[in-house]
mmCIF file of C-alpha atoms in Angstrom:
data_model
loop_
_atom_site.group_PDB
_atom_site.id
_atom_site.type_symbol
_atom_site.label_atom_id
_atom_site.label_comp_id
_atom_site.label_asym_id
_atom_site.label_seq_id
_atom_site.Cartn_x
_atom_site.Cartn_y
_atom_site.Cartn_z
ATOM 1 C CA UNK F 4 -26.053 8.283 -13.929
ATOM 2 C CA UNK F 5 -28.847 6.549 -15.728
ATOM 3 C CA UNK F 6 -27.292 8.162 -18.781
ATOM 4 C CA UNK F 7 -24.024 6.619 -18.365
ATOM 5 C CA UNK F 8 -25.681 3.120 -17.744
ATOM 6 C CA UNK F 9 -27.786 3.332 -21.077
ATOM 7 C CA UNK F 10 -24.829 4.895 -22.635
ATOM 8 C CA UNK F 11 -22.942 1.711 -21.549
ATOM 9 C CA UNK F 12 -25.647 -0.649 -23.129
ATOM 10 C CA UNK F 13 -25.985 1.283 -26.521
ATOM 11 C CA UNK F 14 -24.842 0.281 -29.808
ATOM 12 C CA UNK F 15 -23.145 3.286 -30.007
ATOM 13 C CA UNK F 16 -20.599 2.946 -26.987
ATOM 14 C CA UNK F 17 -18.395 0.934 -29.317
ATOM 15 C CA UNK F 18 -17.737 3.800 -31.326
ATOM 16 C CA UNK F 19 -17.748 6.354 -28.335
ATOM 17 C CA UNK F 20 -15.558 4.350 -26.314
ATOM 18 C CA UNK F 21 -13.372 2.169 -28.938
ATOM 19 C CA UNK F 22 -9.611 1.364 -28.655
ATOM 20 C CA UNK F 23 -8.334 5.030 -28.402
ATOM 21 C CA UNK F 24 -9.795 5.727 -25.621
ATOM 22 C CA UNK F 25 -9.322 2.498 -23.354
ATOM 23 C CA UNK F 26 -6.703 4.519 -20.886
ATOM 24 C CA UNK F 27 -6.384 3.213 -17.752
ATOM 25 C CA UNK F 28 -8.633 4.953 -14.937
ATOM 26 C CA UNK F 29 -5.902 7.329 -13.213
ATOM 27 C CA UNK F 30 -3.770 5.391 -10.657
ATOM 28 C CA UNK F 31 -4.046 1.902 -9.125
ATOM 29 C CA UNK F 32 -5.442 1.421 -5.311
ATOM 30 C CA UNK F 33 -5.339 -0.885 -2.573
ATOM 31 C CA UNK F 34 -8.719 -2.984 -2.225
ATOM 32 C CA UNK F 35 -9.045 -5.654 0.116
ATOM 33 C CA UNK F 36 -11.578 -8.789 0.423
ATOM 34 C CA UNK F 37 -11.610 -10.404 3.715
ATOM 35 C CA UNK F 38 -12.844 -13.674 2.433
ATOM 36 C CA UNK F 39 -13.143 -17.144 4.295
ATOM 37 C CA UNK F 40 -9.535 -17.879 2.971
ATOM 38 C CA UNK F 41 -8.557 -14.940 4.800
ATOM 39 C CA UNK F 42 -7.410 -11.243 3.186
ATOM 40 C CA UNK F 43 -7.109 -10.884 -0.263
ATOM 41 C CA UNK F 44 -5.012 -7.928 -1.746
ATOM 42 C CA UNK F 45 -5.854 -5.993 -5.106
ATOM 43 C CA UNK F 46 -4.811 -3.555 -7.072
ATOM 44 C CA UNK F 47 -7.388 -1.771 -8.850
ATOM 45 C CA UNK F 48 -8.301 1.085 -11.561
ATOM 46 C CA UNK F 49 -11.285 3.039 -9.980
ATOM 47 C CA UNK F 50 -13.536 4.060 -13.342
ATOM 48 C CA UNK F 51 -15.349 7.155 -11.321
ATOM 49 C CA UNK F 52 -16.828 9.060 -14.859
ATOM 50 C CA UNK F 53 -19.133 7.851 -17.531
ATOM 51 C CA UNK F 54 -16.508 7.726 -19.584
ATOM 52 C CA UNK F 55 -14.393 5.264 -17.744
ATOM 53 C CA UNK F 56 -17.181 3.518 -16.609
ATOM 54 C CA UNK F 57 -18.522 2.805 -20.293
ATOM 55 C CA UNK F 58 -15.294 1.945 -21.674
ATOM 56 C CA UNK F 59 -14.247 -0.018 -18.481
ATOM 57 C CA UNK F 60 -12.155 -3.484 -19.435
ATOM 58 C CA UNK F 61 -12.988 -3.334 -23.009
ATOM 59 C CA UNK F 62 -10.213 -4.115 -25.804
ATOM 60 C CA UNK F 63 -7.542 -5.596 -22.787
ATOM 61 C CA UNK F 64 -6.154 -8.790 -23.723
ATOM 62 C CA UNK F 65 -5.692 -9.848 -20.361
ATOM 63 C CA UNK F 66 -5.253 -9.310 -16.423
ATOM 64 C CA UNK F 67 -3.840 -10.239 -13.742
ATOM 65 C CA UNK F 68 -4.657 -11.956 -10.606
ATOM 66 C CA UNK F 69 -4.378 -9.650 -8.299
ATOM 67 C CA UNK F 70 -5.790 -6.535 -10.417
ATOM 68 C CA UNK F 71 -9.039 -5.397 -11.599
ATOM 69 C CA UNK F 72 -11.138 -2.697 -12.039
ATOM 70 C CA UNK F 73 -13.462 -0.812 -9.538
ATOM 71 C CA UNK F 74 -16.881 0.931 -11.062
ATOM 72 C CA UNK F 75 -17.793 2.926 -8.649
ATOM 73 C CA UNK F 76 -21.496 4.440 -9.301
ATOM 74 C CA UNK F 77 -21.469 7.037 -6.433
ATOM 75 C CA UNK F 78 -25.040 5.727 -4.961
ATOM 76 C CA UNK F 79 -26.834 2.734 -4.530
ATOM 77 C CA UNK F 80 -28.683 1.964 -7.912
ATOM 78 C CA UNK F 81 -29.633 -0.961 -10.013
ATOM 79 C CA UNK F 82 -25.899 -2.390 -12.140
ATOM 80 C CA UNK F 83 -26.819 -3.653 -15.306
ATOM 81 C CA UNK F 84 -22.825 -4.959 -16.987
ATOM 82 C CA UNK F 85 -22.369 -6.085 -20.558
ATOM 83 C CA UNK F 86 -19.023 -7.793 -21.857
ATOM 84 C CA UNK F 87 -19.240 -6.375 -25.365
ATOM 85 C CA UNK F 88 -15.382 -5.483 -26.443
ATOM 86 C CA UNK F 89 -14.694 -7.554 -23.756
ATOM 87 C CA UNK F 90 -12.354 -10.489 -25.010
ATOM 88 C CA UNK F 91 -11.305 -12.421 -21.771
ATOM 89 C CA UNK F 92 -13.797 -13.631 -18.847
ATOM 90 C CA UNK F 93 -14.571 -11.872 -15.799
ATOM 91 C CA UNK F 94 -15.696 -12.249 -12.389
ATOM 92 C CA UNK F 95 -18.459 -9.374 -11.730
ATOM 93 C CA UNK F 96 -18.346 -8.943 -7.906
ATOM 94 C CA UNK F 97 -21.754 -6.488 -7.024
ATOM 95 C CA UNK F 98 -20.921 -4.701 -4.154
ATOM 96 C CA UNK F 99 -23.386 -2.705 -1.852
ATOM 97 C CA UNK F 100 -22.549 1.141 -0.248
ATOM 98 C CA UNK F 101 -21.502 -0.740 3.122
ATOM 99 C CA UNK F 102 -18.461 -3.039 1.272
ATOM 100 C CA UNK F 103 -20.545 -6.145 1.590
ATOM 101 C CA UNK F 104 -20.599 -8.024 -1.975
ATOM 102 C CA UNK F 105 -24.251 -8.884 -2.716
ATOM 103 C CA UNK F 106 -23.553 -11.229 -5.883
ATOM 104 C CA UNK F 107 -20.850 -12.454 -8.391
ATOM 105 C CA UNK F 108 -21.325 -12.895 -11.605
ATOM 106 C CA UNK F 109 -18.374 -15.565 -12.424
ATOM 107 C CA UNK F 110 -16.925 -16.379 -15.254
ATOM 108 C CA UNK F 111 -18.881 -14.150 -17.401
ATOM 109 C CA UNK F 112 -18.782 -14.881 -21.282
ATOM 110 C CA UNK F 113 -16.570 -12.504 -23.748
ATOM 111 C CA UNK F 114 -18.165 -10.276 -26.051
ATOM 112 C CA UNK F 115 -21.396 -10.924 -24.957
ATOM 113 C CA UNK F 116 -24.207 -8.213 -24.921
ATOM 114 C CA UNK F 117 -26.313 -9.922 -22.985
ATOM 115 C CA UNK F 118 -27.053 -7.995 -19.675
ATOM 116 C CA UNK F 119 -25.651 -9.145 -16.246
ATOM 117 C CA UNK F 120 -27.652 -7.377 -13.118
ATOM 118 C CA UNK F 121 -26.814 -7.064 -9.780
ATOM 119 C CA UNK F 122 -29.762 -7.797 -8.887
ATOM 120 C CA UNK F 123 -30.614 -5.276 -6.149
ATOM 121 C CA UNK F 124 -29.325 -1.654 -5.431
ATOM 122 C CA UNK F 125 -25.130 -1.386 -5.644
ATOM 123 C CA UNK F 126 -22.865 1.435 -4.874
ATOM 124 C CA UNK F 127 -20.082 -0.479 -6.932
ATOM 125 C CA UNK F 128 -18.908 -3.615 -9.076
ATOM 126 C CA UNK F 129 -15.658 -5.365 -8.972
ATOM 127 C CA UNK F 130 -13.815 -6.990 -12.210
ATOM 128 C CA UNK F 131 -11.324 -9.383 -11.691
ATOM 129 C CA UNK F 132 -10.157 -12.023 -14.042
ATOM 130 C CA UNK F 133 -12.744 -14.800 -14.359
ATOM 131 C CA UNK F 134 -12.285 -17.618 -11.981
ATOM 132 C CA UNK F 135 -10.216 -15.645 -9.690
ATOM 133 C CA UNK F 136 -13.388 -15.272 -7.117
ATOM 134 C CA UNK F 137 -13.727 -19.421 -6.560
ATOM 135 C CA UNK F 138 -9.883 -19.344 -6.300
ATOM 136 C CA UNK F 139 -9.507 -17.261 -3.572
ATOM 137 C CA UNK F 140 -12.422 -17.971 -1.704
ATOM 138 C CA UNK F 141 -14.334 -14.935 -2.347
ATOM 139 C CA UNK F 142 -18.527 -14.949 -2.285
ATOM 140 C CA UNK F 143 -21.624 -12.938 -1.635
ATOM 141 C CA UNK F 144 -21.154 -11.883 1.915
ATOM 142 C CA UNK F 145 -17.554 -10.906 1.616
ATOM 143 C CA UNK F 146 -16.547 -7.269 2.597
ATOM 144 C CA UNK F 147 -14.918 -4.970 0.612
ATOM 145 C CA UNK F 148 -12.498 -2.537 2.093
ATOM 146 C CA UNK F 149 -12.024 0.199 -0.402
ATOM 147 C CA UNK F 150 -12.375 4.293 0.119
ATOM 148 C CA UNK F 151 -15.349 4.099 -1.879
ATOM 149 C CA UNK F 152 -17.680 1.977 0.791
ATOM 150 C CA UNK F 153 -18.755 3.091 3.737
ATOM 151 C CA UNK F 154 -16.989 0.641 6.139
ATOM 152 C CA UNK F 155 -13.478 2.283 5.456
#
């Protein structure tokens, strides 16, 4: 796991991971956010390998409101994102084992290498197109409801 992560923050995973290989994570899901505005619907790619977890949003030109993609990291661990290949902002939402989000990142700034943490232990991080967290409602405290957490 640790592997993937500093795979993820090498200067190599530009070359490992460039546009050939940014295929979508298999599927879209159902995720939910009960937020203070009430309920929020997603539909999300889940990146489960390293491989889909490295390459993750890189090289898309855009996204929608309502989609995103789910890294799911299989255990609570310290999340350390990048936005390198990135080229449109996102809203990072860190999310703990038990669905509850423990930070956003908002708005974070394309192609930029500079390391966003979550800042404690996460099982998982959402991406959704930046600003979309302020416009729904969504912050820390917020629960998840995904197959992945444990409140599902």
């Amino acid at each position: 796991m640790i592997l993937g992560l500093a795979l993820a923050l090498s200067p190599l995973a530009p070359a490992l991971a460039g546009p050939a290989s940014t295929e979508q994570a298999a599927g879209l899901e159902a995720l939910e956010i009960a937020s203070s505005k009430g309920v929020v619907t997603f539909e999300v790619e889940v990146a489960r390998t390293d491989e889909q977890r490295t390459t993750g949003l890189m090289y898309r030109k855009s996204l929608g409101e309502r989609s995103g993609m789910l890294f799911d990291f299989k255990v609570d661990q310290p999340v350390y994102m990048w936005m390198k290949n990135t080229y449109i902002p996102l809203d990072m939402l860190f999310i703990r084992a038990d669905g509850s989000i423990a930070r956003i990142a908002a708005m974070t700034t394309p192609l930029s290498t500079e390391t966003i943490s979550s800042g404690e232990p996460v099982r998982a991080v959402l991406e959704i197109a930046g600003g979309q967290a302020r416009k729904l409602g969504i912050k820390a405290g917020d629960r998840v409801a995904h197959p992945v957490f444990s409140g599902k």
